[in-house]
PDB file of C-alpha atoms in Angstrom:
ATOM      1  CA  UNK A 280       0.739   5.552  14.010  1.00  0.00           C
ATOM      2  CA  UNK A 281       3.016   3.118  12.016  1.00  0.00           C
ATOM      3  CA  UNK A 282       1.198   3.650   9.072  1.00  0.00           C
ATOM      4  CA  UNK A 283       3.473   7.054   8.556  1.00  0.00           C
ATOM      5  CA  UNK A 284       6.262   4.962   8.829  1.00  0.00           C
ATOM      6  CA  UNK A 285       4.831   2.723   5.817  1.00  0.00           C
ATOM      7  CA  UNK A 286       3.726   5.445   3.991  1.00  0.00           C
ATOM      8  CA  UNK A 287       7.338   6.635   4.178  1.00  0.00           C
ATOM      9  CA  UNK A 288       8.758   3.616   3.125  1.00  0.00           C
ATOM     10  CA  UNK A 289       6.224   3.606  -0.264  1.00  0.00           C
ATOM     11  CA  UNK A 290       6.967   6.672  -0.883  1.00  0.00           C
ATOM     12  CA  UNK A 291      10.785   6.455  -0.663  1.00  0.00           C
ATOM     13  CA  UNK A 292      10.971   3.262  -2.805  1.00  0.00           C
ATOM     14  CA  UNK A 293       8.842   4.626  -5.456  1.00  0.00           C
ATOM     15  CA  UNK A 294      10.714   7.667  -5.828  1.00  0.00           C
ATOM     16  CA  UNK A 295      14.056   5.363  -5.963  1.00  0.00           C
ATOM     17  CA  UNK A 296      12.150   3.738  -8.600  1.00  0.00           C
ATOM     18  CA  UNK A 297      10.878   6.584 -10.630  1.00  0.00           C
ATOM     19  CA  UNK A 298      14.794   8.054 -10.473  1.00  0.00           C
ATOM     20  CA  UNK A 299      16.179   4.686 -11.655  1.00  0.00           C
ATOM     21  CA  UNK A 300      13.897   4.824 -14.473  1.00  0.00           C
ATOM     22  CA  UNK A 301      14.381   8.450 -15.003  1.00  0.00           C
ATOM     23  CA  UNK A 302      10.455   9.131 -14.965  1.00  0.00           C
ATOM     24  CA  UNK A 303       9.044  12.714 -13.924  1.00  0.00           C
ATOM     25  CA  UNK A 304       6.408  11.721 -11.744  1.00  0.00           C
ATOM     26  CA  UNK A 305       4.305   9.158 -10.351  1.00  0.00           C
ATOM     27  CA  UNK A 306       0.169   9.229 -11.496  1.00  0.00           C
ATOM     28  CA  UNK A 307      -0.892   6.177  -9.371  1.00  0.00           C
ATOM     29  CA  UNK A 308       0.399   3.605  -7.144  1.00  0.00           C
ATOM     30  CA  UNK A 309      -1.308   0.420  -6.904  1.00  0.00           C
ATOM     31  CA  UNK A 310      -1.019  -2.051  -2.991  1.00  0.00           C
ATOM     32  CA  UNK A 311      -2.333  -4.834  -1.843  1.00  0.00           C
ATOM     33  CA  UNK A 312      -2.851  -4.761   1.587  1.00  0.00           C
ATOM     34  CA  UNK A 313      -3.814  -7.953   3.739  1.00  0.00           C
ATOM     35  CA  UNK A 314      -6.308  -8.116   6.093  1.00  0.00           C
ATOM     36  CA  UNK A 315      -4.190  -9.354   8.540  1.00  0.00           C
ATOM     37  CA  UNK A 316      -1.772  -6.689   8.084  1.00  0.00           C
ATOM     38  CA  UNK A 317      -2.483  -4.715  10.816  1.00  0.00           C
ATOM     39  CA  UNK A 318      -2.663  -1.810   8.069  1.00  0.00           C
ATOM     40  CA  UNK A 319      -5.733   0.809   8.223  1.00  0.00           C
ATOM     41  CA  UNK A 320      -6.223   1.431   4.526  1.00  0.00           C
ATOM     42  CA  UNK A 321      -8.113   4.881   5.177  1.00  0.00           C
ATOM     43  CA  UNK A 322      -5.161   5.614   7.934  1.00  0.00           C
ATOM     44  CA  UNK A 323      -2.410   4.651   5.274  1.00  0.00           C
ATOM     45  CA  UNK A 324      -3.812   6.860   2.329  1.00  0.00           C
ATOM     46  CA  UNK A 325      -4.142  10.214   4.739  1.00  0.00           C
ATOM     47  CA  UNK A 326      -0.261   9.454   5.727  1.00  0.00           C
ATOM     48  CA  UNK A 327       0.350   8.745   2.269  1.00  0.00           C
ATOM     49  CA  UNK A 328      -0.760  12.114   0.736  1.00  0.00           C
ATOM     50  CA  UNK A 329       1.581  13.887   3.341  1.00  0.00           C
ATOM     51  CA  UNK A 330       4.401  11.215   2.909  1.00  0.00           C
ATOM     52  CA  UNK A 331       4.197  12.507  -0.839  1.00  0.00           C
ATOM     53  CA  UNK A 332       4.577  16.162  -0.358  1.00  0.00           C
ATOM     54  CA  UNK A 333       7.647  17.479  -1.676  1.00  0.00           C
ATOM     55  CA  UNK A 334       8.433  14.256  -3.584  1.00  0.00           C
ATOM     56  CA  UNK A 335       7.440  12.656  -7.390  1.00  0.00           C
ATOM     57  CA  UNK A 336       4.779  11.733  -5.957  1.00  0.00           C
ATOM     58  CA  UNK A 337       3.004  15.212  -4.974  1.00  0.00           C
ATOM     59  CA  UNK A 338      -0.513  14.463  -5.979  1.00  0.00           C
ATOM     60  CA  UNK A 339      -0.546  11.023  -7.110  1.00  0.00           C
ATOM     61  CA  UNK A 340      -3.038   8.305  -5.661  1.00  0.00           C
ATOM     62  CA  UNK A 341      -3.381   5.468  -3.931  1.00  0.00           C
ATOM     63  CA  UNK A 342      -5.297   2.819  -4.886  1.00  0.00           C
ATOM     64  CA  UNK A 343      -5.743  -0.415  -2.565  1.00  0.00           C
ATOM     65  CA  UNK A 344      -7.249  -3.234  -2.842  1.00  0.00           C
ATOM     66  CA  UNK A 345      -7.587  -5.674   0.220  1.00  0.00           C
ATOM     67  CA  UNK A 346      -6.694  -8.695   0.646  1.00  0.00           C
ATOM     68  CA  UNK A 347      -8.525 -11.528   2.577  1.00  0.00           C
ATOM     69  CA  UNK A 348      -6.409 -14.273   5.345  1.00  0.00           C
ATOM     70  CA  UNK A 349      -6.408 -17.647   4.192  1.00  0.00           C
ATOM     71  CA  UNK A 350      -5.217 -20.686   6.390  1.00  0.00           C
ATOM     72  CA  UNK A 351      -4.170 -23.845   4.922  1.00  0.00           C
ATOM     73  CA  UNK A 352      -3.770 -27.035   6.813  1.00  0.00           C
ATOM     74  CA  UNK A 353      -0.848 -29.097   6.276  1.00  0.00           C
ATOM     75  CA  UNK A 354      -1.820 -32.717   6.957  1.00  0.00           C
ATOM     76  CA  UNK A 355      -5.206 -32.415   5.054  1.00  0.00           C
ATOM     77  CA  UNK A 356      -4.276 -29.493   2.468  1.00  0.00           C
ATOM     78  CA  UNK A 357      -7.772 -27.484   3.336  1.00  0.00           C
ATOM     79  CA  UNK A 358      -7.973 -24.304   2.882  1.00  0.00           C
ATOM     80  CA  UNK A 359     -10.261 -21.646   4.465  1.00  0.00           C
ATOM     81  CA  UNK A 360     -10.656 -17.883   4.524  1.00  0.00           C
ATOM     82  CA  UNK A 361      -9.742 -16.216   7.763  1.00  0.00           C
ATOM     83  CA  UNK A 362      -9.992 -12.977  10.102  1.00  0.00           C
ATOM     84  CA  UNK A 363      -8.944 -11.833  13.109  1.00  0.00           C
ATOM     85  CA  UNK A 364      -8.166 -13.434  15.147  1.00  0.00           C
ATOM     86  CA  UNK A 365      -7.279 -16.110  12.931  1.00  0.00           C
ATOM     87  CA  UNK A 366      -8.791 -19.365  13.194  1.00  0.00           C
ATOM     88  CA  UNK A 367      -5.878 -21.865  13.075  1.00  0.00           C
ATOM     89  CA  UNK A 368      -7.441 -24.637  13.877  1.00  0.00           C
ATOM     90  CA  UNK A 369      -8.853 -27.074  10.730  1.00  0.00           C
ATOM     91  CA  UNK A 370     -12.446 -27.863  10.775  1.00  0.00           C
ATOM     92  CA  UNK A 371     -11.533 -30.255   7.915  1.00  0.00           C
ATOM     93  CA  UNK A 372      -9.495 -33.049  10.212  1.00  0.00           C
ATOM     94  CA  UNK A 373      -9.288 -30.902  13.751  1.00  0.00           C
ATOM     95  CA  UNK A 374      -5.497 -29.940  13.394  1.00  0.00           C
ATOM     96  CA  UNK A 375      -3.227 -27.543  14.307  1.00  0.00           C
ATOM     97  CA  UNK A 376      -0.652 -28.219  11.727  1.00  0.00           C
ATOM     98  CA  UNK A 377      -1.823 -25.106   9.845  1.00  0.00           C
ATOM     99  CA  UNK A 378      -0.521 -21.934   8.495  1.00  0.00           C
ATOM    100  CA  UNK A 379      -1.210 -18.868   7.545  1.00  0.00           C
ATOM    101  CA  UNK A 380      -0.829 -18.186   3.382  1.00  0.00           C
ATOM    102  CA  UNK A 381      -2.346 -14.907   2.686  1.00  0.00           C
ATOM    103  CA  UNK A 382      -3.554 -12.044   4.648  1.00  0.00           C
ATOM    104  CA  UNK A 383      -0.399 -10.129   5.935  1.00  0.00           C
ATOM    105  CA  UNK A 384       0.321  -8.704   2.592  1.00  0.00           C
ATOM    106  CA  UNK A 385       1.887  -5.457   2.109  1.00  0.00           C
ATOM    107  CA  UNK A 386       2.644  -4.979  -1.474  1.00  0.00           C
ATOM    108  CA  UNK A 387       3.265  -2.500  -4.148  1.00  0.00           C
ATOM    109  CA  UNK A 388       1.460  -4.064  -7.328  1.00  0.00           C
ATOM    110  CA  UNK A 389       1.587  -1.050  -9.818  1.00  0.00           C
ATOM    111  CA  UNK A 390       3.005   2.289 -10.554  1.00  0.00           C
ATOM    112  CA  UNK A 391       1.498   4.571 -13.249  1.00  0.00           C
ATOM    113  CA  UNK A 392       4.165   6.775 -14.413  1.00  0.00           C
ATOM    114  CA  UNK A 393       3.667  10.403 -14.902  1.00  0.00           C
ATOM    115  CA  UNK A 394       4.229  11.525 -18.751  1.00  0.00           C
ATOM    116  CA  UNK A 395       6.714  13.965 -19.469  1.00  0.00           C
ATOM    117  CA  UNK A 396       4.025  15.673 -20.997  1.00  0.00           C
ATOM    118  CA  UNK A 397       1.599  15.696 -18.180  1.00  0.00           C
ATOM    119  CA  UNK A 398       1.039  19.149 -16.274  1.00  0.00           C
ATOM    120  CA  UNK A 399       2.832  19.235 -12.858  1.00  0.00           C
ATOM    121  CA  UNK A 400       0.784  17.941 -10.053  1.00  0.00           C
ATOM    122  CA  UNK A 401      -1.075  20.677  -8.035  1.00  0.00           C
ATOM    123  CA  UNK A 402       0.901  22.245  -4.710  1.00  0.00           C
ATOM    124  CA  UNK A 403      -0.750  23.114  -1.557  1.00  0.00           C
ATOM    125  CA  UNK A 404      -0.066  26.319   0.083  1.00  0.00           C
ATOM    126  CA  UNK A 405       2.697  25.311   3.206  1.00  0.00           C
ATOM    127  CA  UNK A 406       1.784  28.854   4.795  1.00  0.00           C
ATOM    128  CA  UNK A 407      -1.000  31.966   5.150  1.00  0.00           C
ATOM    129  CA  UNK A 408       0.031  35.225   3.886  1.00  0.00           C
ATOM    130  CA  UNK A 409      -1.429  37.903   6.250  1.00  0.00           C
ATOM    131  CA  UNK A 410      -2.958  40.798   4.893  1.00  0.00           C
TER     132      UNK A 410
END
């Protein structure tokens, strides 16, 4: 499942973040995530919540927001939402001189910062303790 792998990657560029600005923690982070990504939102935030484990991040959320493919054609300058498969063919003038311009997004947009102040996020038990 590569969304682990970008999970990972979030994670480890937030936390590079939060120690260059010396924060505590991480509340929120904020992606956009295109359509065409080939990113499964509801995949990505279940690898996310174990990426953060251990990390600034322990307990913080992830908030996405999607992000629709657009094509654009070049001779005509239409523009026209997309899915997938993409349709790259103009309906304006018939072309193929198109491209796509949004839709394969993957992008952090926000971080909320933790407070100094705020409690420590909640940890999850790694093991059972037998009676």
């Amino acid at each position: 499942m590569h969304e682990m792998s970008v999970a990972l990657s979030i994670v480890d560029q937030v936390e590079r973040a939060a120690r260059s600005q010396g924060m505590p923690g991480v509340r929120e982070v904020h992606l956009d995530i295109g359509e065409l990504s080939g990113v499964v939102p509801d995949a990505l935030g279940f690898c996310f919540e174990l990426a953060c484990a251990g990390t600034v991040l322990e307990g913080a959320e992830l908030t996405t927001r999607s992000v629709p493919g657009r094509a654009s054609c070049t001779p005509c300058g239409r523009t026209w939402v997309t899915g997938m498969p993409p349709d790259m063919v103009c309906a304006g003038c018939g072309g193929a001189a198109t491209e796509l311009v949004a839709g394969r997004e993957l992008r952090i947009t926000e971080v909320h910062w933790a407070d100094r102040n705020d409690p420590p996020a909640p940890t999850r038990a790694t093991h059972l303790k037998e009676s």
